Structure formats: C-alpha cells, structure tokens
Tab-separated table of C-alpha atoms in Angstrom:
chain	number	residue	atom	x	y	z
M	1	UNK	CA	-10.797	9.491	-66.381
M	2	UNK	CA	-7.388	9.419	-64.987
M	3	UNK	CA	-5.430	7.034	-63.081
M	4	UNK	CA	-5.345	8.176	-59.742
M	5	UNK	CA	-1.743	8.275	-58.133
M	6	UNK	CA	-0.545	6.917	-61.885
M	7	UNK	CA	3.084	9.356	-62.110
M	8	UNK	CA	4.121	9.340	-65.868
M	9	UNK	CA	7.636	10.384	-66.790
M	10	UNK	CA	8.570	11.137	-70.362
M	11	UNK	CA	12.410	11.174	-69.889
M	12	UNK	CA	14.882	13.080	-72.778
M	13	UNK	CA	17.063	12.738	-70.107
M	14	UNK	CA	18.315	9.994	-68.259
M	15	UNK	CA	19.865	11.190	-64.819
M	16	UNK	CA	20.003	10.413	-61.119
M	17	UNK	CA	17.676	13.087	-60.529
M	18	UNK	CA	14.852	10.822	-62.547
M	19	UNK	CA	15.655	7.936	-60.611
M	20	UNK	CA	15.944	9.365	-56.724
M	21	UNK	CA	12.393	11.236	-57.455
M	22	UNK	CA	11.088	8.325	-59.085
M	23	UNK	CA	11.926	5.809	-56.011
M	24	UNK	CA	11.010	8.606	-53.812
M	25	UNK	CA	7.704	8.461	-55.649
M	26	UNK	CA	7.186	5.101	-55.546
M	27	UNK	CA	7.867	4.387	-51.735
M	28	UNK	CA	5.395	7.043	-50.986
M	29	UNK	CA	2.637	4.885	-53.027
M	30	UNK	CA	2.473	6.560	-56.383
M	31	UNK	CA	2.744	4.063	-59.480
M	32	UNK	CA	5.235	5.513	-61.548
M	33	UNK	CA	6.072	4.609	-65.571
M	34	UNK	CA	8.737	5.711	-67.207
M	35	UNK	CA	8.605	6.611	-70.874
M	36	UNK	CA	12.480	6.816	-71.897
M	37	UNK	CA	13.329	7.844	-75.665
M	38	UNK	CA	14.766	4.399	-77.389
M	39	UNK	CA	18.355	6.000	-77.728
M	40	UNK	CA	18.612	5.508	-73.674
M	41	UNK	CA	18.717	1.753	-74.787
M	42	UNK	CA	22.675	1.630	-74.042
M	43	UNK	CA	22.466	3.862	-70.917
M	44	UNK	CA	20.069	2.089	-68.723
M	45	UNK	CA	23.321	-0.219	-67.144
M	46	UNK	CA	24.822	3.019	-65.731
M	47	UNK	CA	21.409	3.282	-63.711
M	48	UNK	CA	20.304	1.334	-60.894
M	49	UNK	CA	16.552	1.082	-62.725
M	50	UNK	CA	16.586	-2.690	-62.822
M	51	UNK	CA	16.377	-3.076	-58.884
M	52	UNK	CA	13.499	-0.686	-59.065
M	53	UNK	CA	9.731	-1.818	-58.994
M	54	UNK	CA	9.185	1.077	-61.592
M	55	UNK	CA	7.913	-0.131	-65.375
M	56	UNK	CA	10.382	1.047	-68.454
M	57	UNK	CA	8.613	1.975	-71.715
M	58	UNK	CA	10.965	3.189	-74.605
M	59	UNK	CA	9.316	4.933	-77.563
M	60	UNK	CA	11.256	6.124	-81.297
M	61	UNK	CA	8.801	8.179	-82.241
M	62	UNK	CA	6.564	10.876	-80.744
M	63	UNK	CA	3.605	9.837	-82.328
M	64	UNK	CA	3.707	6.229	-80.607
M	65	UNK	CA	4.966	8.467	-77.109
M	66	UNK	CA	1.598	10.049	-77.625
M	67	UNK	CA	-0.566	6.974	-78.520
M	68	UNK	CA	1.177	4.937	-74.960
M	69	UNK	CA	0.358	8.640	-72.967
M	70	UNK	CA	-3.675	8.536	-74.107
M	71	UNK	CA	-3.950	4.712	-73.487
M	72	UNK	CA	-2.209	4.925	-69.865
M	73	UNK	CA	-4.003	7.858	-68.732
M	74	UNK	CA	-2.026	9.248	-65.772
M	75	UNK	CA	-2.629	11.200	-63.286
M	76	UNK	CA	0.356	13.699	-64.436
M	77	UNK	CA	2.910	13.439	-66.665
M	78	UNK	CA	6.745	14.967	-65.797
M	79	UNK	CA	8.793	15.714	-68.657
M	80	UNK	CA	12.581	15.396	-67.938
M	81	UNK	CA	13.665	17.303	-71.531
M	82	UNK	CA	17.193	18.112	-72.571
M	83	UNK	CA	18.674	21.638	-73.772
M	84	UNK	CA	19.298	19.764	-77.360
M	85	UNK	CA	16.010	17.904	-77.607
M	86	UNK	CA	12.993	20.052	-76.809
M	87	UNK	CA	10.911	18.782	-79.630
M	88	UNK	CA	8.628	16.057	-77.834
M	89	UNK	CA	7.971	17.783	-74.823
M	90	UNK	CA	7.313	20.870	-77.116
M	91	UNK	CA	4.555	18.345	-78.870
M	92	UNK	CA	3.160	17.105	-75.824
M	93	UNK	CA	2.742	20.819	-73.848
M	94	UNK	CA	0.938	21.523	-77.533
M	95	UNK	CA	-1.411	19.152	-77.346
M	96	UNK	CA	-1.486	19.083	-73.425
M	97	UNK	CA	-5.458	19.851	-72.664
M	98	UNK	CA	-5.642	15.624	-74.231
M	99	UNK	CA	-2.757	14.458	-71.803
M	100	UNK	CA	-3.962	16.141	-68.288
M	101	UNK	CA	-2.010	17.785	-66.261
M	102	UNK	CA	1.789	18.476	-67.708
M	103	UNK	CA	4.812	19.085	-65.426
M	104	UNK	CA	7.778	20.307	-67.956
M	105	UNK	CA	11.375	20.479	-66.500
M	106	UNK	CA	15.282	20.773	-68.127
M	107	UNK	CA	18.047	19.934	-66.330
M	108	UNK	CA	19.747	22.693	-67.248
M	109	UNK	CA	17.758	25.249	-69.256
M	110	UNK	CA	19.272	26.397	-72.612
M	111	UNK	CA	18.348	29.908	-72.411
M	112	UNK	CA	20.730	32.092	-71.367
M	113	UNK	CA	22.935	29.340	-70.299
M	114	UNK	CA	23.963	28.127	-73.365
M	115	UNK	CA	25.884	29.746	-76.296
M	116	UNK	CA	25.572	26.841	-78.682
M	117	UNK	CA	22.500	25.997	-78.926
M	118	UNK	CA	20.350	26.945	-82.277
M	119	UNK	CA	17.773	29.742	-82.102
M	120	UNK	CA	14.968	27.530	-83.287
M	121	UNK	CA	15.586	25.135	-80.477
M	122	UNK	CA	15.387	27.736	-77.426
M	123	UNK	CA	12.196	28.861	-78.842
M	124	UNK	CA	10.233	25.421	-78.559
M	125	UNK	CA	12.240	25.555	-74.875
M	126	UNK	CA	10.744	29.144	-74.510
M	127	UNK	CA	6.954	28.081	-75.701
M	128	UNK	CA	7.051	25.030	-72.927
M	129	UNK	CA	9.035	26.914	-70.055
M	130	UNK	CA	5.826	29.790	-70.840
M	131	UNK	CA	2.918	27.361	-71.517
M	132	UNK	CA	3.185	24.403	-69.242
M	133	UNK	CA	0.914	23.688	-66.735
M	134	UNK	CA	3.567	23.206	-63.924
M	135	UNK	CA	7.072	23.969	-64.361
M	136	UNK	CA	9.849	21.926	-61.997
M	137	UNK	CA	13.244	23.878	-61.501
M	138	UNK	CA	16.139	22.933	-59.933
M	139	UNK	CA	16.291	25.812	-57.086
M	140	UNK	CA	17.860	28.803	-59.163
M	141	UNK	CA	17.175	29.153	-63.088
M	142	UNK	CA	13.145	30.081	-62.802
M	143	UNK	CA	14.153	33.585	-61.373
M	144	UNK	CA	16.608	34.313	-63.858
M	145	UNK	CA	14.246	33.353	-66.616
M	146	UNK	CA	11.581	35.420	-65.042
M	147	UNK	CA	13.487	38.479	-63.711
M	148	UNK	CA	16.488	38.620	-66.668
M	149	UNK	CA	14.954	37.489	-69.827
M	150	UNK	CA	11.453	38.777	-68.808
M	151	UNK	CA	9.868	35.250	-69.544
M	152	UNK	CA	6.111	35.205	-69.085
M	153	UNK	CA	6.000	32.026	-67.200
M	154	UNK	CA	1.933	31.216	-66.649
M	155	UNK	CA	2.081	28.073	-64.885
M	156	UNK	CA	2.950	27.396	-61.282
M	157	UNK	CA	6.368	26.122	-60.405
M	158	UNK	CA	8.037	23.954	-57.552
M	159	UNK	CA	11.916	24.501	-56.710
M	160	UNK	CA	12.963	20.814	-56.574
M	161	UNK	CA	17.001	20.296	-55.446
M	162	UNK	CA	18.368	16.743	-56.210
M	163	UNK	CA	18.615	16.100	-53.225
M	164	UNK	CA	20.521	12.454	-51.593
M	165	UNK	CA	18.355	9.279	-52.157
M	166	UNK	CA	19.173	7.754	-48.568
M	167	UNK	CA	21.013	5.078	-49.692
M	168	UNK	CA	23.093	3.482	-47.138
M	169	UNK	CA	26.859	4.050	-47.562
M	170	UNK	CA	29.185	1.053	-46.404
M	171	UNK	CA	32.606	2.713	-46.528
M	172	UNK	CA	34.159	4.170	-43.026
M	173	UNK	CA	35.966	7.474	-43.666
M	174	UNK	CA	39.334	7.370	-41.059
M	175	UNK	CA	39.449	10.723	-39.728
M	176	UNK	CA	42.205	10.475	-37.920
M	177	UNK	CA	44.524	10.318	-40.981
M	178	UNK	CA	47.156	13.174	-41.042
M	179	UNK	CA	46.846	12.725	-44.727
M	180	UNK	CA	44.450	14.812	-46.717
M	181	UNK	CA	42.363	13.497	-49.776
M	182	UNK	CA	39.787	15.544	-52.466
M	183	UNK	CA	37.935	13.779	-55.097
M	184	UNK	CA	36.092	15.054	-58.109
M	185	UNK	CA	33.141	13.047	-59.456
M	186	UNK	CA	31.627	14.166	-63.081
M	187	UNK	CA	32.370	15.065	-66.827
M	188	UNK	CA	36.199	16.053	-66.967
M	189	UNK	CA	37.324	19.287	-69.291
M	190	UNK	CA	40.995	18.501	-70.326
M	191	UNK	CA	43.235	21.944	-70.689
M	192	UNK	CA	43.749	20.209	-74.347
M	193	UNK	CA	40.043	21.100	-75.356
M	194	UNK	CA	39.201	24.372	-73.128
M	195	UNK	CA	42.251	26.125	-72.042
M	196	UNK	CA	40.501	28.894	-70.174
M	197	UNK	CA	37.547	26.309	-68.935
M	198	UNK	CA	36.719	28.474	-65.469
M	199	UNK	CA	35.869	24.625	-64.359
M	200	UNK	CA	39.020	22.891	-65.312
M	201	UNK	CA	42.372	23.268	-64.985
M	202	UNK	CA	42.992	19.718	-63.478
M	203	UNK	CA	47.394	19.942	-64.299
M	204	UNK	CA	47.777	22.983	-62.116
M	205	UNK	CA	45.585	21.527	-58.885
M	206	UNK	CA	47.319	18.344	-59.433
M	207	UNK	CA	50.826	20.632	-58.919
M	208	UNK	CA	49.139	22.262	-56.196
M	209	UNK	CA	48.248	19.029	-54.653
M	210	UNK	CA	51.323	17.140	-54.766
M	211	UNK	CA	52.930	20.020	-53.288
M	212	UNK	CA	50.990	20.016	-50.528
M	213	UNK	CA	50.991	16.107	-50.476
M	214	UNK	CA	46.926	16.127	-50.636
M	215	UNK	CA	45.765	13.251	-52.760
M	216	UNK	CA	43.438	14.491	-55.596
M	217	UNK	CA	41.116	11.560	-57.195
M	218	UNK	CA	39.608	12.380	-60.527
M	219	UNK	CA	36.369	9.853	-61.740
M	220	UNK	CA	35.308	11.134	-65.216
M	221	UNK	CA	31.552	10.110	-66.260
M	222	UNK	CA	32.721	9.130	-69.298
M	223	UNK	CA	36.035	7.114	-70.244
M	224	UNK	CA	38.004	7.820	-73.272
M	225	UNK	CA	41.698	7.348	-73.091
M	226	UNK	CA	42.809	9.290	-75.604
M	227	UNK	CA	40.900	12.472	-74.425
M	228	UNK	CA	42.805	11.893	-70.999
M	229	UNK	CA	46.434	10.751	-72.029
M	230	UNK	CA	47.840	13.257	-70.167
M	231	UNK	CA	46.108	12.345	-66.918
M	232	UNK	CA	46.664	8.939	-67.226
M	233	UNK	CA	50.692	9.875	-67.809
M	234	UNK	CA	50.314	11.881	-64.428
M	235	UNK	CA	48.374	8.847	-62.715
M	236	UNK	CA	51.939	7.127	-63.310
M	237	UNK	CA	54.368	9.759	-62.369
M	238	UNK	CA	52.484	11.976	-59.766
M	239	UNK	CA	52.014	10.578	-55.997
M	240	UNK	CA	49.007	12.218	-55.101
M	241	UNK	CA	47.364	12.332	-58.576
M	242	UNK	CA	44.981	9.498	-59.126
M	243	UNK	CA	42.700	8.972	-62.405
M	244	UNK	CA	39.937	6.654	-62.191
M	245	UNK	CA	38.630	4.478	-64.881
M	246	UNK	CA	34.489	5.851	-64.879
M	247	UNK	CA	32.395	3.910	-61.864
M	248	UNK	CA	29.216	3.205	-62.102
M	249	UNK	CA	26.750	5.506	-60.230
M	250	UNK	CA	25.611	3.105	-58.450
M	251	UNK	CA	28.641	2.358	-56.589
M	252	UNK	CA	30.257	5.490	-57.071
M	253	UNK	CA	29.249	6.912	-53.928
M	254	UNK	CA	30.528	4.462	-51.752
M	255	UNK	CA	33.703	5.158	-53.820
M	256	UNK	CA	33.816	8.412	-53.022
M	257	UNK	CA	32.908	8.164	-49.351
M	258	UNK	CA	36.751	7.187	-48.235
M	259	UNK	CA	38.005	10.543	-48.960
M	260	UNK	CA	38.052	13.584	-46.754
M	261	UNK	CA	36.496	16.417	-49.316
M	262	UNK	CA	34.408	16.783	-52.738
M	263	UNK	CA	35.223	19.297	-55.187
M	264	UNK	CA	34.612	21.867	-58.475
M	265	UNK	CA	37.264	23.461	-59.812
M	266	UNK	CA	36.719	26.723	-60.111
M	267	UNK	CA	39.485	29.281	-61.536
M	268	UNK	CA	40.583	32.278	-59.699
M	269	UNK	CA	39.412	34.666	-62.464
M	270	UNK	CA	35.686	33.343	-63.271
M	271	UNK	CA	33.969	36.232	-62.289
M	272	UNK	CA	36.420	38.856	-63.709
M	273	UNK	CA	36.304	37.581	-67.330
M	274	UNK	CA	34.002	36.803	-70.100
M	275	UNK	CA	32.602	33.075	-70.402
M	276	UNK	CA	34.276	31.515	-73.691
M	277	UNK	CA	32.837	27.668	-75.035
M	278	UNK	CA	29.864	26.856	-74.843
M	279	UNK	CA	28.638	27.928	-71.136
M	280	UNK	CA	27.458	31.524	-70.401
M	281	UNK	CA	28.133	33.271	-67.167
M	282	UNK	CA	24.538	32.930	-65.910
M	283	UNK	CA	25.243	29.161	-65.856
M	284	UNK	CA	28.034	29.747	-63.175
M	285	UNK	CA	25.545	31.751	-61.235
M	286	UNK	CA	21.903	30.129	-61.466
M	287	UNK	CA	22.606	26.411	-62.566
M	288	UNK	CA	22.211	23.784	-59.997
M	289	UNK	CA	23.985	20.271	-60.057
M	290	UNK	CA	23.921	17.017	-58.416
M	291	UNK	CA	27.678	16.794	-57.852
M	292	UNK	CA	26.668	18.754	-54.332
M	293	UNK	CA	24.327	16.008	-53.410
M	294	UNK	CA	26.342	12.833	-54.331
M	295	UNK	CA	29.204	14.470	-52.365
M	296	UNK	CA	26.881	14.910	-49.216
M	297	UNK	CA	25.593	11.881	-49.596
M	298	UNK	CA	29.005	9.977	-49.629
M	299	UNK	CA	29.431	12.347	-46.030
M	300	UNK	CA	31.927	14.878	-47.741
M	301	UNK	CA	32.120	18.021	-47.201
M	302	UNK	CA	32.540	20.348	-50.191
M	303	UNK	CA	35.078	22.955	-51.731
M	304	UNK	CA	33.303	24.644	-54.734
M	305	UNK	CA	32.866	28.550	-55.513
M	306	UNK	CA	29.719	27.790	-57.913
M	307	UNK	CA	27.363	27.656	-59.436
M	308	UNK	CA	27.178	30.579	-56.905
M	309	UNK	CA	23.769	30.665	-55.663
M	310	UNK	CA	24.135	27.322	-54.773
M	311	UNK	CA	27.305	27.145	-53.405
M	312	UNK	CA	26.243	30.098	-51.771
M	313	UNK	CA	23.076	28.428	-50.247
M	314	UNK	CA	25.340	25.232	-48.638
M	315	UNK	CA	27.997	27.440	-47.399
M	316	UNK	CA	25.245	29.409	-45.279
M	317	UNK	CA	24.575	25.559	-43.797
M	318	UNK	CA	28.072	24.957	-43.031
M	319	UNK	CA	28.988	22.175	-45.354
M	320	UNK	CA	30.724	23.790	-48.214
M	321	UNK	CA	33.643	26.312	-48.257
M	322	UNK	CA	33.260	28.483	-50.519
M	323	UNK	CA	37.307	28.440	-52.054
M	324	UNK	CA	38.798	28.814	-55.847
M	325	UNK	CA	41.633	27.014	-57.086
M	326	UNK	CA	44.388	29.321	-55.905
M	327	UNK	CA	42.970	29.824	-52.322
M	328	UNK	CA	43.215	26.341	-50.811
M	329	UNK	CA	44.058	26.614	-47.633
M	330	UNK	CA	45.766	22.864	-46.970
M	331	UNK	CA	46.787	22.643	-43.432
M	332	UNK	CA	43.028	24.578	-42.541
M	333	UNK	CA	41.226	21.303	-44.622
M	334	UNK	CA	43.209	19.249	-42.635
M	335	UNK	CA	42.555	20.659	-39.240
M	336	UNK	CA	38.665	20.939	-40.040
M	337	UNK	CA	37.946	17.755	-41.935
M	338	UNK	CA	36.657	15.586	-38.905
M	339	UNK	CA	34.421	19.075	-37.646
M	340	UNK	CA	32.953	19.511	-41.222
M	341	UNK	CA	32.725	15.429	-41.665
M	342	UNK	CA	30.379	15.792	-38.890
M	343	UNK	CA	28.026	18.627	-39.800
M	344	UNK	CA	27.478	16.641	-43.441
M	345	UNK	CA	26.169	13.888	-41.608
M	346	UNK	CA	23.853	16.170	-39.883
M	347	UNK	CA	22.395	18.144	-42.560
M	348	UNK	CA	22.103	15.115	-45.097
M	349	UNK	CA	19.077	14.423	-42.859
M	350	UNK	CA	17.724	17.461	-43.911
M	351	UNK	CA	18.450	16.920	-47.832
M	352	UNK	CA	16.968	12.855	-48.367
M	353	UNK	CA	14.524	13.374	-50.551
M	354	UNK	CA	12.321	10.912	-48.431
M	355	UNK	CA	11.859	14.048	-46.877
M	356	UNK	CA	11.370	16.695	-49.361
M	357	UNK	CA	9.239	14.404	-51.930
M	358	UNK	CA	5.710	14.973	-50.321
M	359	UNK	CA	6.279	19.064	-51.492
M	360	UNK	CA	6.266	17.664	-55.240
M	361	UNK	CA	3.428	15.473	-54.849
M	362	UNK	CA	1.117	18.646	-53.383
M	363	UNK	CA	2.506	20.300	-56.282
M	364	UNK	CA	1.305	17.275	-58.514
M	365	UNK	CA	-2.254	18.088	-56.745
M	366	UNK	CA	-2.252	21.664	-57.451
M	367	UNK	CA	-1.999	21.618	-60.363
C-alpha cells in the first residue's frame, strides 16, 4: 500500500534542478522527502532547502537507504544519480518490483559524454538507463542514447528542462546605460589546467572585452585562490575584468540580474577539432545545463553556441544568440540589449516550472 501523492527523492546529486522540482512539487500538493547521501552534509548551506517545507533524510549506506524506502512507502521514488556514483540507484532499479514505481535520472549521463569514467561504472549506468521504470532526461541525451549507442531503453521517459523556479528578482537592470556588461555564472576552467578547453579561454575574452570596454564578470561555483591567481591578478589590473568570490545560489541570481547579457564561452574551433579532457563531443551537442535558466531567470539574455541543441532550441525563441568567442559583435549587443531584455521577460513565463511541473506529475501517474 503506497502513500498516495508521497514523492521520494534519492539524491546522488545535490543541484538546483532537485530543489526547483521539488518546491514545484510541493506547491502543487505532493509530500515530498528527500533522501540525500550523508556526504551532502557540507553542501546543504549552498541550497536554499532550509526555507523549504520539504523533510531531509541522509543515509551512509544503501542498505539503511533501502530499509527508510520500504518503511516510507511512496508513491514513486526519483533518483537524481551522478556519472561517478551509479551504484545505489543501480541497487534500487535491481530490486525495484519491492520499491514501486522507480523514476531514474543523471544530470549528465556518462555514456558517451564522458571519457573518464571507468567501464564498470557506465555499465551499472547502462543497466538503469535500460531497466527503469521511468527514465527523466534533461531535453536532449535520451535520443542520442537511443539513436547513437543503440540503447534498448524499455521504460517510458519525460523530457524535463530545468526550467526558472519563479522566484522574484529585486535588482532593476538600467537599460539605458551606454555601457555594456556579460557575466558568467558556473565552474571556471583556467587556461593553466585545459589549454584547448572549447569552454574556456577566459584571458583572451577578457582582452577582447577590455578592448571593447564591455565589462565581463566571472562567479566561479567553487573558490580556490590558487587555481585562479591569474584572474584575481587581472581583477586588479584590468578595467572591465571582474572576478567574483563564489555567491551563494540563492542570491546569485539577483547578482546576476544587473548586467546586460549571460554567457558560455565557446571557442571558435569546437566543432572543427577533436574533444581532448575529459568531455566528448556529444556532450557539446546533447547535454543540457541550468546556466540557460538561471540566466533567464535573472532577465538576461544569452550568448552561448552550445550545448548546440539547446542553444539551438532558445535561439529559435529569440533569447539567445547563437555567437563564439571570436564573433562578438559589441556595438550590435549594445544596440539590442533593451529589445532582447524584453523578450526574456516574456518567454520566462513560458519556462517557470510552476508551469511545466503538472507534465512530470502525469508522468509520475503513468507509470
């Protein structure tokens, strides 16, 4: 006998896309409880969870995961897994027909995106991807699984985008400036690390920018000040570079929301040229991310040229132009800032997840 309208998430995973469809979840009158993996312990501050009427669980082992799972009897349980930790949702789609129904999802799928990541490990990613019960995707990686590596997936599947959680934003963006600003939000590659990084490459857009006196403002997820000496030295000598100490997400977007544009770097040569690291070119093309959604939220317009199919699916909408590093077009951001501004606003509607969340919950039923 299951709880009815009981939403369990098992969460590897710990990212604003748990917590938007969780609230989203909640507000429509599901109870939800979250099951987070006891190494999340230190991460929970860099969440807004506390001011959420949502009950927190944490778990070390998989056995007690799967003891908690039988006593609380929900009505489905979502795993949010990880590409390097597949092993307890691997356990739990196992043993699913004594759980219910099982909704398995990655935030970025490790096959075929990934080149570092041990055989073993995208084979118990494989077995849940093909054995699930319902499979959640973030728009794009399903039909490369299904129509590159030939994956037999036999549950059914819901495209889910991040979408923006709503939340009010408190900063006013002055369009009227004459002066242009671009920020980047998210994990920063240093030229130090990844020379050829197709996302990177932070020195030469700072050149570009200063040249162009457009203020570029860099907030890395994570701080670490030797990693970024360099920056920092630029954040002293450069006018229009600025490097952020990390803000938390929670007030990170109304952070962001005083600048004109959001941004991915994206070099001029990423689709002419093998992928080195880590990443694999299929990442750049079917990966989503919810960079694109904080940005809209915050009422910016975006400059990205992937991952593709997404970049390609906003630009169609009018809010993202579609530009690599070399083609920036200064004087054009400038003169359509205050038009693109505008059209953000309007399609954000579109993209709260208040609207979209109903589509997962008849998925939750279908299944």
């Amino acid at each position: 006998n299951r709880k009815k309208d009981c939403i369990i998430f098992v969460v590897i995973n710990l990212s604003p896309r748990v917590i938007k469809i969780a609230e989203a979840l909640r507000k429509s009158g599901k109870k939800v409880i979250l099951y987070l993996n006891e190494n999340m312990k230190q991460l929970i501050w860099k969440t807004n969870i506390d001011s959420l009427n949502i009950k927190v669980h944490f778990f070390k082992y998989v056995e007690e995961l799967m003891f908690y799972l039988l006593r609380t009897r929900g009505e489905v349980i979502h795993i949010f897994s990880h590409v390097s930790e597949p092993y307890v949702a691997y356990i739990l789609v196992k043993f699913q027909k004594h759980f219910g129904k099982i909704i398995f999802e990655n935030y970025d799928i490790a096959n075929g995106f990934y080149t570092n990541v041990e055989e073993p490990l995208l084979k118990l990613e494989q077995y849940c991807l093909e054995n699930a019960r319902g499979i959640s995707y973030r728009e794009f990686s399903l039909e490369y699984l299904t129509d590159v590596l030939n994956f037999k997936i036999q549950g059914k599947s819901i495209s889910f985008f991040d979408f923006c959680s709503g939340e009010k934003i408190s900063s006013l963006k002055e369009n009227n400036s004459k002066e242009l600003s671009i920020c980047y939000s998210g994990y920063v590659i240093t030229e130090d690390e990844y020379a050829d990084c197709p996302h990177g490459g932070f020195v030469k857009i700072a050149d570009n920018c200063e040249k162009n006196r457009c203020h570029l403002h860099i907030y890395p997820s994570v701080w670490d000040e030797n990693r970024f000496r360099k920056y920092i030295e630029m954040n002293n000598n450069y006018k229009y570079f600025h490097f952020h100490k990390t803000v938390p997400y929670e007030k990170l977007l109304n952070e962001i929301a005083q600048y004109d544009y959001g941004m991915i770097p994206a070099s001029d040569d990423m689709w002419d040229k093998e992928c080195s690291g880590y990443n694999t070119k299929y990442k750049y093309i079917y990966a989503a991310t919810n960079k694109f959604f904080d940005y809209m939220e915050a009422g910016l317009p975006i400059i990205a040229a992937f991952p593709l199919k997404m970049a390609q699916c906003l630009e169609k909408i009018g809010v993202l132009i579609n530009w690599t590093n070399g083609e920036y077009d200064f004087q054009y951001l400038l003169k359509m800032k205050a038009i693109m501004h505008d059209r953000v606003l309007k399609e954000r509607e579109k993209f709260k997840i208040e609207h979209q969340i109903n589509r997962l919950i008849e998925f939750y039923d279908l299944i």
